[in-house]
Amino acid sequence: MIKEDCIFCKLANGIIDTNTVYEDEDLRIILDAAPAARGHALVLPKKHFADALEADMETLGKAMAAAARTGKALKEALGCDGINILQNNGEAAGQTVFHLHVHVIPRWNGDSVCFEYEKKNFTDEEFRETADLINKFM
């Protein structure tokens, strides 16, 4: 199931040339064309899903397993100090291409890549209320 107007469908399915580092029947892993760091890779399912909330569990499992394998390969190949595995869902969360993809970003101590947020403080009661509310939809 390929969406005709989706650039990541075209990349994942080899319609557009990429710097592919791995491919199987379900996924293609490519180097990001606008990387945060050397080796920044994208895990792209070949089937179109807008994001992780729309995807089936099998695809999500394969994508996350592939991201972990890619992270291990990047550590071996590039000698980085750590790896970010990042996946955004929705515009408010930073998603800019609406095809499920997982970023695998090599990190070095002292690099300039930054994913910071302002930490919030909640009371124990607020935590309990939030957990109870979420639990109703699980």
Short mmCIF file of C-alpha atoms in Angstrom, two decimals:
data_model
loop_
_atom_site.label_atom_id
_atom_site.label_comp_id
_atom_site.label_asym_id
_atom_site.label_seq_id
_atom_site.Cartn_x
_atom_site.Cartn_y
_atom_site.Cartn_z
CA MET A 1 0.00 0.00 0.00
CA ILE A 2 1.92 2.98 -1.40
CA LYS A 3 0.52 6.50 -1.28
CA GLU A 4 1.25 8.08 -4.67
CA ASP A 5 1.96 11.60 -3.36
CA CYS A 6 4.18 10.47 -0.44
CA ILE A 7 7.89 11.17 -0.87
CA PHE A 8 8.82 8.63 1.82
CA CYS A 9 6.78 5.92 0.07
CA LYS A 10 8.88 6.62 -3.02
CA LEU A 11 12.13 6.53 -1.04
CA ALA A 12 11.15 3.38 0.88
CA ASN A 13 10.19 1.51 -2.28
CA GLY A 14 13.19 2.50 -4.40
CA ILE A 15 11.27 4.77 -6.76
CA ILE A 16 13.68 7.56 -5.83
CA ASP A 17 17.38 6.74 -5.35
CA THR A 18 18.68 6.89 -1.78
CA ASN A 19 21.79 6.16 0.22
CA THR A 20 20.40 2.84 1.40
CA VAL A 21 22.16 1.08 4.27
CA TYR A 22 19.71 -1.84 4.56
CA GLU A 23 16.62 -3.20 2.85
CA ASP A 24 14.28 -6.14 3.28
CA GLU A 25 10.73 -6.91 2.13
CA ASP A 26 9.17 -4.59 4.75
CA LEU A 27 11.66 -1.77 5.37
CA ARG A 28 14.35 0.37 3.84
CA ILE A 29 16.91 2.18 5.99
CA ILE A 30 18.49 5.22 4.38
CA LEU A 31 20.80 8.03 5.35
CA ASP A 32 18.80 11.20 6.07
CA ALA A 33 19.30 13.83 3.35
CA ALA A 34 19.21 16.59 6.01
CA PRO A 35 21.10 14.91 8.87
CA ALA A 36 21.54 16.12 12.44
CA ALA A 37 24.84 14.20 12.55
CA ARG A 38 27.03 12.00 10.36
CA GLY A 39 25.27 8.65 9.95
CA HIS A 40 21.76 9.96 10.79
CA ALA A 41 19.52 7.23 9.38
CA LEU A 42 15.80 6.84 8.75
CA VAL A 43 13.93 3.56 9.10
CA LEU A 44 11.13 3.65 6.51
CA PRO A 45 8.37 1.02 6.30
CA LYS A 46 7.51 0.25 2.69
CA LYS A 47 3.78 0.34 3.49
CA HIS A 48 2.29 3.78 4.05
CA PHE A 49 1.17 4.74 7.53
CA ALA A 50 0.91 8.42 8.50
CA ASP A 51 2.52 7.77 11.89
CA ALA A 52 2.99 5.20 14.66
CA LEU A 53 -0.55 5.75 15.95
CA GLU A 54 -1.96 4.55 12.61
CA ALA A 55 0.46 1.65 12.03
CA ASP A 56 -0.11 -1.98 12.93
CA MET A 57 1.89 -3.56 15.77
CA GLU A 58 3.84 -5.85 13.44
CA THR A 59 5.17 -2.90 11.42
CA LEU A 60 6.00 -0.96 14.58
CA GLY A 61 7.88 -3.92 16.01
CA LYS A 62 9.90 -4.41 12.84
CA ALA A 63 10.70 -0.69 12.62
CA MET A 64 11.89 -0.47 16.23
CA ALA A 65 13.95 -3.66 15.95
CA ALA A 66 15.54 -2.28 12.78
CA ALA A 67 16.25 1.02 14.56
CA ALA A 68 18.04 -0.84 17.36
CA ARG A 69 20.11 -2.86 14.86
CA THR A 70 20.95 0.34 13.02
CA GLY A 71 22.01 2.01 16.25
CA LYS A 72 24.36 -0.88 17.05
CA ALA A 73 25.82 -0.72 13.53
CA LEU A 74 26.33 3.05 13.79
CA LYS A 75 28.17 2.68 17.12
CA GLU A 76 30.48 0.07 15.57
CA ALA A 77 31.00 1.90 12.28
CA LEU A 78 31.37 5.47 13.55
CA GLY A 79 32.48 5.04 17.16
CA CYS A 80 29.80 7.38 18.49
CA ASP A 81 29.17 7.69 22.22
CA GLY A 82 25.40 7.22 22.09
CA ILE A 83 22.34 6.95 19.85
CA ASN A 84 18.99 8.74 19.78
CA ILE A 85 16.08 6.71 18.46
CA LEU A 86 13.36 9.24 17.77
CA GLN A 87 9.88 8.99 16.27
CA ASN A 88 7.46 11.95 15.96
CA ASN A 89 3.66 11.71 15.63
CA GLY A 90 1.79 14.78 14.40
CA GLU A 91 2.80 18.29 13.50
CA ALA A 92 2.73 19.47 17.14
CA ALA A 93 5.31 16.75 17.93
CA GLY A 94 7.65 17.88 15.15
CA GLN A 95 6.57 15.50 12.39
CA THR A 96 7.09 17.14 8.97
CA VAL A 97 6.71 14.15 6.64
CA PHE A 98 3.53 12.19 7.29
CA HIS A 99 4.85 8.68 6.60
CA LEU A 100 5.91 6.61 9.61
CA HIS A 101 9.66 6.82 10.05
CA VAL A 102 12.15 6.36 12.85
CA HIS A 103 15.25 8.56 13.18
CA VAL A 104 18.45 6.88 14.36
CA ILE A 105 20.91 9.63 15.23
CA PRO A 106 24.52 9.01 16.29
CA ARG A 107 25.64 11.18 19.21
CA TRP A 108 29.05 12.21 20.45
CA ASN A 109 29.85 13.71 23.84
CA GLY A 110 29.75 17.49 23.49
CA ASP A 111 28.03 17.53 20.07
CA SER A 112 25.58 20.28 19.14
CA VAL A 113 22.52 18.05 18.58
CA CYS A 114 19.88 19.06 21.12
CA PHE A 115 16.49 17.67 22.17
CA GLU A 116 15.68 19.69 25.27
CA TYR A 117 12.38 20.54 26.90
CA GLU A 118 11.29 22.50 29.93
CA LYS A 119 10.58 20.05 32.75
CA LYS A 120 7.18 20.41 34.41
CA ASN A 121 6.30 19.80 38.05
CA PHE A 122 3.11 17.97 39.01
CA THR A 123 1.73 16.95 42.37
CA ASP A 124 1.28 13.31 43.29
CA GLU A 125 -2.48 13.83 42.92
CA GLU A 126 -2.05 15.26 39.41
CA PHE A 127 0.13 12.28 38.43
CA ARG A 128 -2.51 9.85 39.75
CA GLU A 129 -5.35 11.67 37.94
CA THR A 130 -3.39 11.68 34.69
CA ALA A 131 -2.51 7.99 34.99
CA ASP A 132 -6.15 7.10 35.72
CA LEU A 133 -7.39 9.13 32.75
CA ILE A 134 -4.91 7.50 30.36
CA ASN A 135 -5.69 4.05 31.74
CA LYS A 136 -9.34 4.42 30.66
CA PHE A 137 -8.20 4.42 27.02
CA MET A 138 -5.63 1.61 27.19
#
